[in-house]
JSON list of C-alpha atoms in Angstrom, two decimals:
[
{"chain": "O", "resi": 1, "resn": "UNK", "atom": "CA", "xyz": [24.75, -48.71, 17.02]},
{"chain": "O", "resi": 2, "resn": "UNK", "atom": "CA", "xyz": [25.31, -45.20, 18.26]},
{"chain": "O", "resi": 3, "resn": "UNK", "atom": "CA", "xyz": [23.60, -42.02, 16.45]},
{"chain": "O", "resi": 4, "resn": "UNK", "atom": "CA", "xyz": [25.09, -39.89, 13.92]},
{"chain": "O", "resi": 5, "resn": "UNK", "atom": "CA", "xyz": [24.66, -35.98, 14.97]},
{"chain": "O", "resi": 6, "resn": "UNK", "atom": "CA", "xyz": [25.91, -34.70, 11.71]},
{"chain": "O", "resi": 7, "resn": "UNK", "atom": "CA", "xyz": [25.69, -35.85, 8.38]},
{"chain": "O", "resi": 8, "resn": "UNK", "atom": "CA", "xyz": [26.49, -35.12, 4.65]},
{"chain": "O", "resi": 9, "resn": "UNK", "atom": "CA", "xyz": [26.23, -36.55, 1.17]},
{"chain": "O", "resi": 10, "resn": "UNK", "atom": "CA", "xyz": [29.12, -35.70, -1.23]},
{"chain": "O", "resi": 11, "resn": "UNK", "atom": "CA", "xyz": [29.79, -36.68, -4.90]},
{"chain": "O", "resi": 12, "resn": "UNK", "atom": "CA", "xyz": [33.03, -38.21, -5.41]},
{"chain": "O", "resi": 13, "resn": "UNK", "atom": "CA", "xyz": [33.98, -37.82, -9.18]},
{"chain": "O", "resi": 14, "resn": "UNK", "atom": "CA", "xyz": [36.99, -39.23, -11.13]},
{"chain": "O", "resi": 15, "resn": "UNK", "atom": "CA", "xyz": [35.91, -39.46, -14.40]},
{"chain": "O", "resi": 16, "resn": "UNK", "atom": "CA", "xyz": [32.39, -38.67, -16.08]},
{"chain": "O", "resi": 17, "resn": "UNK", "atom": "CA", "xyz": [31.81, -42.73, -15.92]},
{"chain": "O", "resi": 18, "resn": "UNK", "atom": "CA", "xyz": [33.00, -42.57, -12.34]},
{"chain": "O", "resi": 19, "resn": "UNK", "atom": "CA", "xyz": [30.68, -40.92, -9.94]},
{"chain": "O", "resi": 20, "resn": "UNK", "atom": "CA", "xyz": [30.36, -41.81, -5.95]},
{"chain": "O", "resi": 21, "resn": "UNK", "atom": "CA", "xyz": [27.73, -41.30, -3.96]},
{"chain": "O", "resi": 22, "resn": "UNK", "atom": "CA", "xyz": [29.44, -41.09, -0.19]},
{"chain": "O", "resi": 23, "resn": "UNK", "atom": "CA", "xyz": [27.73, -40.66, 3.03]},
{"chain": "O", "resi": 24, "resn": "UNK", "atom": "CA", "xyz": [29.59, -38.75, 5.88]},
{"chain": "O", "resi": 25, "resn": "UNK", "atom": "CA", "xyz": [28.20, -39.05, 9.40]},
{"chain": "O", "resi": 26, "resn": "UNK", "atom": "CA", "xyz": [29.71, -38.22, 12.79]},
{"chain": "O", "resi": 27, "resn": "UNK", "atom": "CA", "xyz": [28.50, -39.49, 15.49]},
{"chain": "O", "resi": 28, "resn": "UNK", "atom": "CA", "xyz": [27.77, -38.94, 18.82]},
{"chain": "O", "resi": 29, "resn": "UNK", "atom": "CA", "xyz": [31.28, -39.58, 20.83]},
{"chain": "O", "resi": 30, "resn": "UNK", "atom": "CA", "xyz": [30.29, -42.04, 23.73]},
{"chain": "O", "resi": 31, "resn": "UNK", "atom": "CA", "xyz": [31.97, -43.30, 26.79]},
{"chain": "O", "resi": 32, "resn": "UNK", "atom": "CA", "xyz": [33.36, -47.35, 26.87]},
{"chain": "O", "resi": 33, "resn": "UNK", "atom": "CA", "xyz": [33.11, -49.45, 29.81]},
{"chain": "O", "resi": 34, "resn": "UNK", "atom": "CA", "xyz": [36.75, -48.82, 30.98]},
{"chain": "O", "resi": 35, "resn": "UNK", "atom": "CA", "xyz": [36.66, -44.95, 30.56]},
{"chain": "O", "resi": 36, "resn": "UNK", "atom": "CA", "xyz": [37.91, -44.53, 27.12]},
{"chain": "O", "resi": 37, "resn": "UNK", "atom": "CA", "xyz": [35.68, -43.22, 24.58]},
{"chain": "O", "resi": 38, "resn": "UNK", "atom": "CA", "xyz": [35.35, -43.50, 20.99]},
{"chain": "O", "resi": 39, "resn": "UNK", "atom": "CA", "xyz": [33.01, -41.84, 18.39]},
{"chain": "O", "resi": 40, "resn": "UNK", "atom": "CA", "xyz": [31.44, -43.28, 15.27]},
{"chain": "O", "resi": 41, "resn": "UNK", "atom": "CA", "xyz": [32.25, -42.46, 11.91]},
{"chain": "O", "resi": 42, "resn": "UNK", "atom": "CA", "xyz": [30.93, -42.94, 8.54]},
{"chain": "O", "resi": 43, "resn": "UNK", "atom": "CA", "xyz": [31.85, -42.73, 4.78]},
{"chain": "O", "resi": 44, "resn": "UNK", "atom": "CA", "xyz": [29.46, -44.90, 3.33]},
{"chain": "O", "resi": 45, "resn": "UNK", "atom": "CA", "xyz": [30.38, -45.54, -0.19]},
{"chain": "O", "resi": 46, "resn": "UNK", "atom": "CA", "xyz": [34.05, -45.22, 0.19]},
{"chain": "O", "resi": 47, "resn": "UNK", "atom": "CA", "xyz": [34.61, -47.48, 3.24]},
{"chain": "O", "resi": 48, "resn": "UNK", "atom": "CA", "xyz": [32.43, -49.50, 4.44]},
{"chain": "O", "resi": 49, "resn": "UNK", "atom": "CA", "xyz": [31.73, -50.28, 8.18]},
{"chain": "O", "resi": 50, "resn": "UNK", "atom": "CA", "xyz": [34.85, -48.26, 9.73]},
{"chain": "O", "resi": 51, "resn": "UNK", "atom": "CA", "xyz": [35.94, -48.44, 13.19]},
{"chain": "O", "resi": 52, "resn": "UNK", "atom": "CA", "xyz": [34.88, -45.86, 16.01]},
{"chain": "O", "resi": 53, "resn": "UNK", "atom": "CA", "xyz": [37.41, -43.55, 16.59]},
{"chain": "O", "resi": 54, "resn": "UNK", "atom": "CA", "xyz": [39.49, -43.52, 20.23]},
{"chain": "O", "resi": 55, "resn": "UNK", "atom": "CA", "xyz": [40.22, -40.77, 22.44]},
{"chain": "O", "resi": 56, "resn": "UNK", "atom": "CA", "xyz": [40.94, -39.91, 25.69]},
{"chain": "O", "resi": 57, "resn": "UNK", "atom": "CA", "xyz": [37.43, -37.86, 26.40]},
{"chain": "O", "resi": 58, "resn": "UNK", "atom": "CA", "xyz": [34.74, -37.01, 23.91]},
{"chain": "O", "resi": 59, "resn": "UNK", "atom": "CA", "xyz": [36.43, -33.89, 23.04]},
{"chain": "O", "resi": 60, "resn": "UNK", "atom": "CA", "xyz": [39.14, -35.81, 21.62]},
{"chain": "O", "resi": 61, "resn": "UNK", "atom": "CA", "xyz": [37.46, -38.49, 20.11]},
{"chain": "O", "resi": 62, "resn": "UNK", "atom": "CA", "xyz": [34.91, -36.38, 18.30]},
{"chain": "O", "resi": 63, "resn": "UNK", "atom": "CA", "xyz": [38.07, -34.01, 16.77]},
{"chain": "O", "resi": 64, "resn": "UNK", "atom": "CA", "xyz": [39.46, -37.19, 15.81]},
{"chain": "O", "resi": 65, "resn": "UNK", "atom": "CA", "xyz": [36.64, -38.72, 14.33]},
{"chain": "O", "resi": 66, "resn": "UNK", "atom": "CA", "xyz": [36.19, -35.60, 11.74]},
{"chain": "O", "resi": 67, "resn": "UNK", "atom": "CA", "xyz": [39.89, -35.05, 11.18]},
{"chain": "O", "resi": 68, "resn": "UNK", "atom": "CA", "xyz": [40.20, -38.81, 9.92]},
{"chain": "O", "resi": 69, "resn": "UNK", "atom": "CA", "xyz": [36.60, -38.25, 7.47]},
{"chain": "O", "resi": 70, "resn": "UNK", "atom": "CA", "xyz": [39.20, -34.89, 5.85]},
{"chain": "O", "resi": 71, "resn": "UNK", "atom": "CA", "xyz": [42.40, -37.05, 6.04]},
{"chain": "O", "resi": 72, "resn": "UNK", "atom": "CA", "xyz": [40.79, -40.13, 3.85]},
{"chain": "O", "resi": 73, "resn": "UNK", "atom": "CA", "xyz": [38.60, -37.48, 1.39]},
{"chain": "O", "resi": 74, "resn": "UNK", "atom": "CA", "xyz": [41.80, -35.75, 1.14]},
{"chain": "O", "resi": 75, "resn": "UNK", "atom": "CA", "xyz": [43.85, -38.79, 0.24]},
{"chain": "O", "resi": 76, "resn": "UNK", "atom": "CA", "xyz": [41.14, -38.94, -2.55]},
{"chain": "O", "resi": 77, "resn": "UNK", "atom": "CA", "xyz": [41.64, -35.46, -3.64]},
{"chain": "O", "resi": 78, "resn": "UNK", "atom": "CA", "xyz": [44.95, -36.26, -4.07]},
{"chain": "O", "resi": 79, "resn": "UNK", "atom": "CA", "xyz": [44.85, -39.09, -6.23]},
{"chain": "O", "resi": 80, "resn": "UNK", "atom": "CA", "xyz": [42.13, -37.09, -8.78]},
{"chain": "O", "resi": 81, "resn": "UNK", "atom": "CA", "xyz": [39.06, -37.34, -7.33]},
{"chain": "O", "resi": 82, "resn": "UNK", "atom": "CA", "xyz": [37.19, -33.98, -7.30]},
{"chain": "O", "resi": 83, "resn": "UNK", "atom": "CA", "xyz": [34.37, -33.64, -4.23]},
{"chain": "O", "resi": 84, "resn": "UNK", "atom": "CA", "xyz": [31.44, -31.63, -5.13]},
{"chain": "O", "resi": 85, "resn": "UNK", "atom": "CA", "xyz": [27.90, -31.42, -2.52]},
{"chain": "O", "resi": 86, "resn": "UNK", "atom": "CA", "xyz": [24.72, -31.23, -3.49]},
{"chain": "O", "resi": 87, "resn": "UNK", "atom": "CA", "xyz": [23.69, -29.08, -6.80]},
{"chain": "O", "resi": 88, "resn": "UNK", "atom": "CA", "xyz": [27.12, -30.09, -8.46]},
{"chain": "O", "resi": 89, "resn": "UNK", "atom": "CA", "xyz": [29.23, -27.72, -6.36]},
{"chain": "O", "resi": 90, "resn": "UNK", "atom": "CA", "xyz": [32.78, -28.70, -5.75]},
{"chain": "O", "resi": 91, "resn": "UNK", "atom": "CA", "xyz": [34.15, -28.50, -2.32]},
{"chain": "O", "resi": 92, "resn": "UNK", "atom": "CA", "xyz": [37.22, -27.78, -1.10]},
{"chain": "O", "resi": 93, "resn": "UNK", "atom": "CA", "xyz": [37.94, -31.13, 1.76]},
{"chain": "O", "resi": 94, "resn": "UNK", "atom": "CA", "xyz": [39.90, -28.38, 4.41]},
{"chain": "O", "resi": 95, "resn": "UNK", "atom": "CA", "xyz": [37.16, -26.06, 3.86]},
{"chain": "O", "resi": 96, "resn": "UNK", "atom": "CA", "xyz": [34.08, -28.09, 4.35]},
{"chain": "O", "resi": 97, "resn": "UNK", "atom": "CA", "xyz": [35.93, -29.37, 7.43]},
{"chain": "O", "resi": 98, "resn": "UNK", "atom": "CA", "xyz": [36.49, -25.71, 8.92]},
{"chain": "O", "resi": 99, "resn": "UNK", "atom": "CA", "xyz": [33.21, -24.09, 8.16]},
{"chain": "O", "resi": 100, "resn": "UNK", "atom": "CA", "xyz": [30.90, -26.68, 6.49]},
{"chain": "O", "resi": 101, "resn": "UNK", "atom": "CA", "xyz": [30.74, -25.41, 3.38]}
]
């Protein structure tokens, strides 16, 4: 198990009845045995137990990593799911992927 280095909790809502608690974590991108390197993810409460991301140096794997956390809460977005953080606040998924808010 490698550490996460950044985390959130959002609130996935589709209805009034239908309210998800998600954890977001990032990990720390880490090197494999034949040079490749991969970085942990996490949206727990969505999708459970999801594969570290690959990429050719951490760099990579770490850009990866977040851009596939915006491409799945976007896919969300996009089927009527509305993403708010803590204090009921919606978020905006491109936003809170540029500048974390």
């Amino acid at each position: 198990m490698h550490p996460y280095i950044a985390e959130r909790i959002l609130f996935l809502k589709y209805t009034e009845d239908e309210v998800k608690e998600v954890h977001v974590g990032i990990g720390q991108p880490y090197q494999n045995e034949d040079g490749s390197w991969a970085c942990p993810i996490q949206l727990k409460g969505l999708f459970e137990n999801l594969a570290d991301v690959g990429g050719e140096d951490s760099f990579q794997a770490l850009m990866l990593a977040q851009n596939l956390a915006r491409t799945l809460l976007n896919a969300l977005v996009e089927k009527g799911w509305t993403v708010y953080s803590f204090a009921d606040k919606e978020v905006d998924v491109d936003t809170l992927f540029k500048v974390g808010v």
